[in-house]
Tab-separated table of C-alpha atoms and ligand atoms in Angstrom:
chain	number	residue	atom	x	y	z
V	185	MET	CA	118.213	84.131	121.437
V	186	SER	CA	116.861	84.298	117.935
V	187	THR	CA	114.269	86.886	116.985
V	188	ASN	CA	111.340	84.454	116.768
V	189	GLN	CA	112.010	83.692	120.460
V	190	SER	CA	111.372	87.288	121.476
V	191	LEU	CA	107.950	88.487	122.642
V	192	ARG	CA	108.587	92.003	121.415
V	193	PRO	CA	110.220	93.668	118.406
V	194	VAL	CA	113.966	93.755	118.975
V	195	THR	CA	114.024	97.555	119.170
V	196	ALA	CA	111.396	97.728	121.942
V	197	GLU	CA	112.485	100.023	124.782
V	198	ILE	CA	110.921	102.123	127.471
V	199	VAL	CA	111.565	105.848	127.387
V	200	GLU	CA	109.889	108.018	130.019
V	201	ASN	CA	107.207	105.457	130.726
V	202	HIS	CA	106.347	105.082	127.037
V	203	LEU	CA	106.913	102.109	124.750
V	204	PHE	CA	109.265	102.934	121.876
V	205	ILE	CA	109.631	100.734	118.787
V	206	GLY	CA	112.187	101.474	116.074
V	207	GLY	CA	113.091	104.618	117.994
V	208	CYS	CA	109.500	105.910	117.713
V	209	ASP	CA	107.211	106.686	120.623
V	210	THR	CA	104.237	104.362	120.082
V	211	VAL	CA	101.950	106.733	121.983
V	212	GLU	CA	102.823	109.497	119.523
V	213	LEU	CA	102.277	107.085	116.620
V	214	ALA	CA	98.827	106.258	117.988
V	215	HIS	CA	97.958	109.950	118.193
V	216	LYS	CA	99.444	110.811	114.819
V	217	TYR	CA	97.989	107.955	112.753
V	218	GLY	CA	94.985	106.973	114.880
V	219	THR	CA	94.128	103.557	116.270
V	220	PRO	CA	93.881	100.657	115.770
V	221	LEU	CA	97.272	100.888	114.152
V	222	TYR	CA	99.568	98.135	112.930
V	223	VAL	CA	103.217	99.057	113.487
V	224	ILE	CA	105.986	97.105	111.749
V	225	ASP	CA	109.603	97.351	112.871
V	226	GLU	CA	112.018	97.091	109.951
V	227	THR	CA	115.013	96.242	112.138
V	228	THR	CA	113.254	93.174	113.506
V	229	ILE	CA	112.466	91.892	110.005
V	230	ARG	CA	116.032	92.416	108.843
V	231	LYS	CA	117.429	90.744	111.956
V	232	ILE	CA	115.451	87.524	111.533
V	233	CYS	CA	116.351	87.474	107.829
V	234	SER	CA	120.027	87.658	108.786
V	235	GLU	CA	119.492	84.871	111.286
V	236	TYR	CA	117.990	82.622	108.616
V	237	LYS	CA	120.838	83.398	106.209
V	238	GLU	CA	123.470	82.862	108.893
V	239	ALA	CA	121.916	79.614	110.159
V	240	PHE	CA	121.845	78.056	106.693
V	241	LYS	CA	125.058	79.615	105.387
V	242	ASP	CA	126.922	76.318	105.084
V	243	TYR	CA	124.181	75.035	102.897
V	244	HIS	CA	124.946	76.906	99.715
V	245	ASN	CA	122.105	75.431	97.694
V	246	ILE	CA	119.319	77.139	99.549
V	247	HIS	CA	116.604	79.577	98.500
V	248	MET	CA	114.842	81.513	101.237
V	249	MET	CA	111.285	82.321	100.271
V	250	TYR	CA	108.950	84.536	102.277
V	251	ALA	CA	105.421	83.142	102.660
V	252	CYS	CA	103.419	86.185	101.560
V	253	LYS	CA	100.219	84.932	103.142
V	254	SER	CA	101.516	85.973	106.559
V	255	LEU	CA	101.669	89.674	105.611
V	256	CYS	CA	101.634	90.953	102.064
V	257	ASN	CA	101.985	94.549	100.993
V	258	LEU	CA	104.333	96.475	98.731
V	259	ALA	CA	106.697	97.811	101.404
V	260	VAL	CA	107.067	94.533	103.277
V	261	LEU	CA	107.772	92.601	100.073
V	262	LYS	CA	110.323	95.233	99.075
V	263	ILE	CA	112.169	94.785	102.385
V	264	LEU	CA	112.240	91.004	101.951
V	265	ASP	CA	113.416	91.455	98.364
V	266	THR	CA	116.364	93.560	99.518
V	267	GLU	CA	117.185	90.768	101.981
V	268	GLY	CA	117.506	88.395	99.042
V	269	PHE	CA	114.342	86.417	99.737
V	270	GLY	CA	112.095	84.912	97.091
V	271	PHE	CA	108.326	84.697	97.554
V	272	ASP	CA	105.796	81.963	98.153
V	273	THR	CA	102.435	83.192	96.846
V	274	VAL	CA	98.987	81.635	96.818
V	275	SER	CA	96.787	83.953	94.768
V	276	ALA	CA	96.699	86.413	91.901
V	277	GLY	CA	96.542	89.133	94.564
V	278	GLU	CA	99.835	88.102	96.141
V	279	ILE	CA	101.478	87.595	92.744
V	280	TYR	CA	100.283	91.018	91.592
V	281	THR	CA	101.595	92.652	94.775
V	282	ALA	CA	105.006	91.066	94.194
V	283	TYR	CA	104.945	92.216	90.567
V	284	LYS	CA	104.030	95.767	91.570
V	285	ALA	CA	106.750	95.765	94.233
V	286	GLY	CA	109.210	95.284	91.383
V	287	ILE	CA	110.237	91.773	92.306
V	288	ASN	CA	111.937	89.494	89.813
V	289	MET	CA	109.118	87.072	89.078
V	290	LYS	CA	111.542	84.189	88.665
V	291	LYS	CA	111.877	84.325	92.443
V	292	VAL	CA	108.171	83.705	92.924
V	293	LEU	CA	106.553	80.334	93.606
V	294	PHE	CA	102.821	79.788	93.187
V	295	ASN	CA	101.239	77.487	95.737
V	296	GLY	CA	97.666	76.542	96.533
V	297	ASN	CA	95.162	73.722	96.265
V	298	ASN	CA	92.715	75.319	93.826
V	299	LYS	CA	94.430	77.806	91.561
V	300	SER	CA	91.997	79.214	89.027
V	301	ALA	CA	92.598	79.272	85.279
V	302	LYS	CA	92.738	83.058	85.486
V	303	GLU	CA	95.382	82.965	88.200
V	304	ILE	CA	97.430	80.412	86.287
V	305	GLU	CA	97.280	82.573	83.164
V	306	LEU	CA	98.444	85.622	85.085
V	307	ALA	CA	101.277	83.659	86.678
V	308	LEU	CA	102.420	82.385	83.280
V	309	GLU	CA	102.218	85.871	81.766
V	310	TYR	CA	104.377	87.251	84.547
V	311	GLY	CA	106.815	84.392	84.073
V	312	ILE	CA	106.840	83.241	87.685
V	313	GLY	CA	109.570	80.828	88.686
V	314	ARG	CA	107.728	77.761	89.964
V	315	PHE	CA	104.260	76.321	90.329
V	316	SER	CA	103.764	73.925	93.187
V	317	VAL	CA	101.238	71.581	91.608
V	318	ASP	CA	98.838	70.355	94.251
V	319	ASN	CA	96.543	67.827	92.536
V	320	PHE	CA	95.588	66.005	89.315
V	321	TYR	CA	93.045	68.618	88.292
V	322	GLU	CA	95.613	71.389	88.495
V	323	ALA	CA	98.251	69.401	86.600
V	324	GLU	CA	95.848	68.946	83.680
V	325	LEU	CA	94.710	72.587	83.796
V	326	LEU	CA	98.207	74.026	84.041
V	327	ASN	CA	99.449	71.810	81.226
V	328	ARG	CA	96.526	72.858	79.031
V	329	ILE	CA	97.022	76.576	79.673
V	330	ALA	CA	100.805	76.403	79.282
V	331	SER	CA	100.341	74.507	76.024
V	332	SER	CA	97.874	77.110	74.718
V	333	LYS	CA	100.461	79.777	75.437
V	334	ASN	CA	103.197	77.707	73.858
V	335	THR	CA	105.224	77.701	77.001
V	336	LYS	CA	106.398	75.292	79.674
V	337	ALA	CA	105.758	75.626	83.398
V	338	ASP	CA	108.496	74.672	85.845
V	339	ILE	CA	106.818	72.742	88.619
V	340	LEU	CA	107.275	71.119	91.975
V	341	LEU	CA	104.835	68.469	93.164
V	342	ARG	CA	103.182	69.265	96.464
V	343	ILE	CA	103.231	66.095	98.490
V	344	THR	CA	101.663	65.131	101.804
V	345	PRO	CA	104.421	63.476	103.790
V	346	GLY	CA	102.112	62.071	106.483
V	347	ILE	CA	103.638	63.875	109.441
V	348	GLU	CA	101.628	64.870	112.472
V	349	CYS	CA	103.027	67.898	114.199
V	350	HIS	CA	101.845	69.193	117.499
V	351	THR	CA	100.220	72.437	116.661
V	352	HIS	CA	96.627	73.626	116.473
V	353	ASP	CA	94.474	71.261	114.389
V	354	TYR	CA	93.494	73.910	111.866
V	355	ILE	CA	97.071	74.716	110.994
V	356	GLN	CA	98.380	71.239	110.315
V	357	THR	CA	98.824	70.696	106.622
V	358	GLY	CA	101.114	67.724	106.125
V	359	GLN	CA	99.114	64.861	107.670
V	360	ILE	CA	97.521	62.108	105.573
V	361	ASP	CA	93.963	63.468	105.814
V	362	SER	CA	94.758	66.857	104.337
V	363	LYS	CA	93.198	68.828	101.515
V	364	PHE	CA	96.687	69.725	100.301
V	365	GLY	CA	98.958	67.820	97.983
V	366	PHE	CA	99.473	64.307	96.614
V	367	ASN	CA	99.534	61.540	99.180
V	368	LEU	CA	102.661	59.423	98.787
V	369	ASN	CA	100.796	56.576	97.072
V	370	LEU	CA	99.709	58.885	94.223
V	371	ILE	CA	103.100	60.261	93.284
V	372	ASP	CA	103.860	57.567	90.704
V	373	GLU	CA	100.566	58.162	88.942
V	374	ILE	CA	101.115	61.900	88.561
V	375	ILE	CA	104.720	61.441	87.452
V	376	ASN	CA	103.581	58.940	84.821
V	377	LEU	CA	101.072	61.478	83.525
V	378	ILE	CA	103.754	64.164	83.372
V	379	LYS	CA	106.083	61.806	81.522
V	380	THR	CA	103.525	60.686	78.995
V	381	GLU	CA	100.885	63.397	78.583
V	382	TYR	CA	101.739	66.668	80.232
V	383	LYS	CA	104.503	67.814	77.910
V	384	ASN	CA	104.220	71.423	79.034
V	385	LEU	CA	105.086	70.655	82.642
V	386	ASN	CA	108.732	70.609	83.493
V	387	LEU	CA	109.119	68.667	86.748
V	388	LYS	CA	111.900	70.101	88.905
V	389	GLY	CA	111.245	68.763	92.388
V	390	ILE	CA	108.934	68.175	95.304
V	391	HIS	CA	107.367	70.376	97.940
V	392	ALA	CA	105.837	69.815	101.368
V	393	HIS	CA	104.670	71.966	104.244
V	394	ILE	CA	103.990	70.218	107.524
V	395	GLY	CA	102.218	72.886	109.559
V	396	SER	CA	102.547	76.230	111.216
V	397	GLN	CA	103.572	77.516	114.662
V	398	ILE	CA	105.769	74.397	114.995
V	399	PHE	CA	107.813	73.993	118.167
V	400	GLU	CA	109.451	70.627	117.479
V	401	THR	CA	112.432	70.451	115.152
V	402	ARG	CA	111.927	66.681	115.083
V	403	SER	CA	109.033	67.204	112.642
V	404	TYR	CA	111.445	68.831	110.163
V	405	TYR	CA	113.937	66.050	110.657
V	406	ASP	CA	111.275	63.496	109.713
V	407	GLU	CA	110.039	65.611	106.834
V	408	VAL	CA	113.496	65.937	105.264
V	409	GLU	CA	114.066	62.208	105.600
V	410	ILE	CA	110.772	61.470	103.817
V	411	LEU	CA	111.414	63.987	101.030
V	412	ILE	CA	114.922	62.669	100.330
V	413	ARG	CA	113.603	59.127	100.396
V	414	GLU	CA	111.000	60.148	97.809
V	415	LEU	CA	113.595	61.821	95.576
V	416	ALA	CA	115.630	58.611	95.684
V	417	ARG	CA	112.585	56.452	95.010
V	418	ILE	CA	111.509	58.647	92.070
V	419	LYS	CA	115.000	58.338	90.637
V	420	GLU	CA	114.910	54.586	90.938
V	421	VAL	CA	111.359	54.016	89.716
V	422	HIS	CA	111.175	56.669	87.021
V	423	GLY	CA	114.802	57.307	86.185
V	424	ILE	CA	114.307	61.040	86.820
V	425	THR	CA	116.717	63.077	88.907
V	426	LEU	CA	114.837	65.844	90.650
V	427	ASN	CA	117.124	68.280	92.350
V	428	GLU	CA	114.773	70.651	94.117
V	429	MET	CA	113.105	70.157	97.453
V	430	ASN	CA	110.865	72.703	99.182
V	431	ILE	CA	110.406	72.000	102.894
V	432	GLY	CA	107.741	74.673	103.514
V	433	GLY	CA	107.574	77.061	106.439
V	434	GLY	CA	106.178	76.651	109.912
V	435	LEU	CA	108.725	77.721	112.531
V	436	GLY	CA	106.881	78.966	115.627
V	437	VAL	CA	107.102	82.289	117.440
V	438	LYS	CA	106.684	83.385	121.038
V	439	TYR	CA	103.257	84.921	121.615
V	440	THR	CA	103.385	84.530	125.401
V	441	ASN	CA	105.936	83.484	127.988
V	442	ASP	CA	104.569	79.939	127.809
V	443	ASP	CA	105.704	79.586	124.193
V	444	THR	CA	109.120	78.043	123.617
V	445	PRO	CA	109.806	77.966	119.877
V	446	PRO	CA	113.165	76.631	118.692
V	447	SER	CA	115.668	79.118	117.332
V	448	VAL	CA	116.355	79.439	113.629
V	449	ALA	CA	119.760	77.856	114.307
V	450	GLU	CA	118.085	74.818	115.871
V	451	LEU	CA	115.786	74.519	112.874
V	452	ALA	CA	118.781	74.735	110.528
V	453	ARG	CA	120.632	72.092	112.543
V	454	ALA	CA	117.705	69.656	112.291
V	455	VAL	CA	117.384	70.228	108.563
V	456	THR	CA	121.111	69.981	107.893
V	457	GLU	CA	121.591	66.863	110.011
V	458	ALA	CA	118.581	65.164	108.483
V	459	MET	CA	119.886	66.054	105.019
V	460	LYS	CA	123.322	64.640	105.687
V	461	LYS	CA	121.982	61.417	107.094
V	462	ALA	CA	119.355	60.919	104.408
V	463	LEU	CA	121.730	61.748	101.543
V	464	ASP	CA	124.172	59.129	102.841
V	465	LYS	CA	121.429	56.588	103.322
V	466	TYR	CA	119.765	57.038	99.948
V	467	ALA	CA	122.903	57.951	98.022
V	468	ILE	CA	121.529	60.804	95.925
V	469	GLU	CA	122.943	64.201	94.984
V	470	GLU	CA	122.341	67.100	97.335
V	471	PRO	CA	119.214	68.897	96.080
V	472	VAL	CA	118.565	72.625	96.109
V	473	ILE	CA	116.468	73.403	99.188
V	474	TYR	CA	113.684	75.950	99.387
V	475	ILE	CA	112.414	77.061	102.758
V	476	GLU	CA	109.389	79.341	102.977
V	477	PRO	CA	108.781	80.798	106.440
V	478	GLY	CA	106.097	83.417	106.957
V	479	ARG	CA	105.158	83.811	110.593
V	480	SER	CA	108.695	83.564	111.988
V	481	ILE	CA	109.869	86.288	109.578
V	482	ILE	CA	107.170	88.842	110.218
V	483	SER	CA	105.246	88.135	113.424
V	484	THR	CA	107.670	89.567	115.975
V	485	SER	CA	108.188	92.754	113.976
V	486	GLY	CA	104.525	93.723	114.327
V	487	ILE	CA	102.511	95.230	117.140
V	488	THR	CA	98.983	96.623	117.147
V	489	LEU	CA	98.114	99.786	119.045
V	490	TYR	CA	94.588	100.258	120.338
V	491	THR	CA	92.889	102.965	122.366
V	492	ALA	CA	91.078	101.805	125.488
V	493	GLY	CA	87.422	102.863	125.780
V	494	SER	CA	84.593	101.510	127.857
V	495	LYS	CA	84.919	99.319	130.928
V	496	LYS	CA	82.625	96.775	132.470
V	497	THR	CA	83.290	95.333	135.887
V	498	ILE	CA	81.391	92.248	136.987
V	499	PRO	CA	82.235	91.909	140.686
V	500	ASN	CA	84.033	88.652	141.521
V	501	VAL	CA	83.946	87.630	137.866
V	502	ARG	CA	86.035	89.904	135.682
V	503	LYS	CA	86.754	93.373	134.431
V	504	TYR	CA	86.413	93.971	130.720
V	505	ILE	CA	88.328	96.768	129.019
V	506	ALA	CA	87.033	97.387	125.520
V	507	LEU	CA	89.500	98.333	122.801
V	508	ASP	CA	88.739	100.106	119.536
V	509	GLY	CA	89.639	97.051	117.436
V	510	GLY	CA	89.343	93.303	117.843
V	511	MET	CA	88.428	90.258	115.798
V	512	ALA	CA	88.294	92.105	112.464
V	513	ASP	CA	91.924	93.276	112.724
V	514	ASN	CA	93.091	90.174	114.624
V	515	PRO	CA	90.840	87.146	114.118
V	516	ARG	CA	93.357	84.691	115.618
V	517	PRO	CA	92.057	84.608	119.229
V	518	ALA	CA	88.495	83.961	118.035
V	519	MET	CA	89.580	81.460	115.343
V	520	TYR	CA	92.307	79.505	117.077
V	521	GLN	CA	92.045	80.529	120.734
V	522	ALA	CA	95.412	82.169	120.110
V	523	LYS	CA	97.044	83.854	123.106
V	524	TYR	CA	98.800	87.220	123.036
V	525	THR	CA	100.736	89.517	125.370
V	526	ALA	CA	100.065	93.214	125.896
V	527	ASP	CA	101.314	96.330	127.640
V	528	VAL	CA	99.881	99.763	128.250
V	529	ALA	CA	102.133	101.829	126.008
V	530	ASN	CA	101.786	105.043	128.013
V	531	LYS	CA	102.186	103.320	131.417
V	532	MET	CA	105.133	101.036	130.831
V	533	ASN	CA	106.648	101.472	134.307
V	534	ASN	CA	103.392	101.591	136.242
V	535	PRO	CA	102.883	98.603	138.528
V	536	LYS	CA	100.715	95.863	137.086
V	537	THR	CA	97.928	95.807	139.624
V	538	GLU	CA	94.882	94.142	138.148
V	539	PHE	CA	93.713	91.315	135.954
V	540	VAL	CA	91.614	92.495	133.060
V	541	THR	CA	90.127	90.999	129.927
V	542	LEU	CA	90.829	92.960	126.762
V	543	ALA	CA	87.660	92.816	124.707
V	544	GLY	CA	87.204	93.841	121.094
V	545	ARG	CA	84.596	96.248	119.783
V	546	TYR	CA	82.812	93.802	117.506
V	547	CYS	CA	79.313	92.486	118.075
V	548	GLU	CA	80.211	89.023	119.143
V	549	SER	CA	80.818	87.676	122.644
V	550	GLY	CA	83.778	85.686	121.350
V	551	ASP	CA	85.561	88.877	120.342
V	552	ILE	CA	88.063	88.833	123.180
V	553	LEU	CA	91.685	89.655	122.361
V	554	ILE	CA	93.278	88.642	125.665
V	555	GLU	CA	91.626	86.988	128.650
V	556	ASN	CA	92.918	87.704	132.149
V	557	ILE	CA	96.093	89.647	131.695
V	558	LYS	CA	97.756	91.559	134.523
V	559	LEU	CA	98.205	95.211	133.551
V	560	PRO	CA	98.405	98.642	135.170
V	561	ASN	CA	95.096	100.371	135.878
V	562	ILE	CA	93.676	101.273	132.439
V	563	GLU	CA	91.672	104.425	131.794
V	564	ALA	CA	89.805	105.416	128.648
V	565	GLY	CA	92.282	106.959	126.234
V	566	ASP	CA	95.214	104.790	127.293
V	567	ILE	CA	97.114	103.140	124.449
V	568	VAL	CA	97.219	99.355	124.629
V	569	CYS	CA	99.879	97.539	122.642
V	570	ILE	CA	99.430	93.903	121.644
V	571	TYR	CA	102.693	92.227	120.610
V	572	ASN	CA	103.454	89.761	117.868
V	573	THR	CA	100.705	90.766	115.487
V	574	GLY	CA	102.846	91.001	112.345
V	575	ALA	CA	101.710	87.666	110.913
V	576	TYR	CA	98.172	86.604	110.006
V	577	ASN	CA	96.546	89.721	111.448
V	578	TYR	CA	96.351	92.278	108.639
V	579	SER	CA	96.400	89.409	106.131
V	580	MET	CA	93.278	87.883	107.693
V	581	ALA	CA	91.575	91.169	108.585
V	582	SER	CA	87.965	91.751	107.581
V	583	ASN	CA	85.424	94.554	107.502
V	584	TYR	CA	83.114	92.811	109.959
V	585	ASN	CA	80.568	95.244	111.393
V	586	ARG	CA	81.463	97.545	108.506
V	587	VAL	CA	84.535	98.882	110.238
V	588	GLU	CA	87.398	100.358	108.186
V	589	LYS	CA	90.618	98.301	108.169
V	590	PRO	CA	93.433	99.962	110.147
V	591	ALA	CA	96.488	101.704	108.755
V	592	MET	CA	99.977	100.221	108.942
V	593	VAL	CA	103.167	102.160	109.610
V	594	LEU	CA	106.757	101.081	109.184
V	595	VAL	CA	109.194	102.319	111.817
V	596	ASN	CA	112.946	102.508	111.482
V	597	ASN	CA	115.678	104.747	112.905
V	598	SER	CA	113.191	106.964	114.793
V	599	GLN	CA	111.162	107.570	111.641
V	600	SER	CA	107.710	106.348	110.758
V	601	ALA	CA	106.120	106.004	107.342
V	602	MET	CA	102.606	104.956	106.525
V	603	ILE	CA	102.758	101.892	104.276
V	604	VAL	CA	99.030	101.110	104.238
V	605	SER	CA	96.542	103.905	104.756
V	606	ARG	CA	93.462	103.503	106.888
V	607	GLU	CA	90.332	102.618	104.962
V	608	SER	CA	87.749	105.368	104.761
V	609	LEU	CA	83.972	105.129	104.984
V	610	ASP	CA	83.899	105.775	101.242
V	611	ASP	CA	86.241	102.828	100.687
V	612	LEU	CA	83.615	100.658	102.336
V	613	ILE	CA	80.985	101.500	99.724
V	614	ALA	CA	83.347	102.130	96.801
V	615	ARG	CA	82.381	99.031	94.833
V	616	GLU	CA	78.691	99.035	95.636
V	617	SER	CA	75.748	100.224	93.596
V	618	ILE	CA	71.979	100.315	93.807
V	619	PRO	CA	70.147	98.826	90.793
V	620	ASP	CA	68.181	101.465	88.901
V	621	ARG	CA	64.797	99.918	89.656
V	622	LEU	CA	65.399	100.421	93.375
V	623	ARG	CA	66.201	104.074	92.929
V	624	LYS	CA	62.681	105.026	91.862
Z	602	LLP	N1	104.286	77.325	102.904
Z	602	LLP	C1	103.047	76.812	102.778
Z	602	LLP	C2	102.767	75.891	101.691
Z	602	LLP	C3	102.045	77.163	103.702
Z	602	LLP	O1	100.834	76.637	103.585
Z	602	LLP	C4	102.356	78.056	104.748
Z	602	LLP	C5	101.334	78.462	105.716
Z	602	LLP	C6	103.658	78.590	104.825
Z	602	LLP	C7	104.604	78.194	103.883
Z	602	LLP	C8	104.087	79.551	105.897
Z	602	LLP	O2	103.987	78.988	107.160
Z	602	LLP	P1	104.480	79.815	108.434
Z	602	LLP	O3	105.993	79.902	108.376
Z	602	LLP	O4	103.832	81.142	108.404
Z	602	LLP	O5	104.019	78.986	109.584
Z	602	LLP	N2	96.392	81.550	109.565
Z	602	LLP	C9	97.115	80.639	110.434
Z	602	LLP	C10	98.349	80.129	109.778
Z	602	LLP	C11	98.074	79.396	108.486
Z	602	LLP	C12	99.335	78.934	107.812
Z	602	LLP	C13	99.017	78.386	106.470
Z	602	LLP	N3	100.152	77.994	105.693
Z	602	LLP	C14	97.438	81.356	111.744
Z	602	LLP	O6	97.070	82.509	111.899
Z	602	LLP	O7	98.022	80.766	112.645
């Protein structure tokens, strides 16, 4: 089983009725650091990184990039750096975090469909490795800024391969009607502009990303075939050999027992087989591949601990247990109807006797974290653990209802370290001011 196929961090164990992660008692962590609390297990991150490296080891021309959007902070980027990963970033904030984490900026790629001039300038100043140019506007802007700085930007072209993959509508990015990238019929036009006008863009290759939480390796197979076909076509039409190809991220994870994501090895097999076949068919040189997973690298390593509070029982309808967090620390259930799995961390061996609905604390009826889950009897003060919250939880967290964002701790070898501190009430008003005229 590969790590993205596990519901829980790989170090999860039960010791005296308590859930332990990374050798740490999660109940003690909850009491020490407070709740809600994001807990990240270093062993789980390192294990999935090894699985990616192992699965693609025969393919020597590969760069693993971590998609920072899934979870971006100094400590997490440092761990991925020590695993030899590069970084896919989409904002000045992510680029700055990578810079401050001490990462070699040549290993950073800048993605996104509306990069600002300010972000482009920062990226050029830091000397980042690649820009994935998304559209005509950006190509012109990047060329202009690079030219004003007397430098050249190494770029990939983000293309829309026209693949439908079976995942939630909001997280498909490669289909024809997408806000991202150049549709295939526009590639010649942009290449012509680069050849004739945009002298400060150095075209290295192409880039696509077909979606997220993908369960079908067939989608990757088709994607690779299309990208290789495009490389061959570009060579023929424009006489340019591009030898880089970024296939994006997207591998799914197991949020509940109903989820059956493929293993990293299965993903690698689809990519490698599709490569072999397409290279034979189109007779071009093997390109360097970039792969940029986010969710599958970080999701399983993360859990969120909450303290149970109030209860509301509606006879013959349902029993709500309210937690001290919710849609501001994990917006995914409200946004995508995402499903999760939970345990009561201080009652791990107690029989699961009742169906409850785990509600958030935010002022919105839709703030439900898990509907109808069978758990042991929950009392106020119990610690509820929701699994698989490493990706797109903290990174999409908000201060809705003016609630402080939770802390994050990293666990490893029975030790815990706070890597993001909890926001304070003063943090919430730190950048605010009252105009003088209102003070009178
Ligand atoms: N590369 C590009 C260009 C992307 O747009 C994405 C994700 C990734 C890589 C990483 O994909 P991953 O391996 O994490 O699936 N907020 C949504 C997910 C949005 C994904 C956006 N792009 C969620 O919570 O499900």
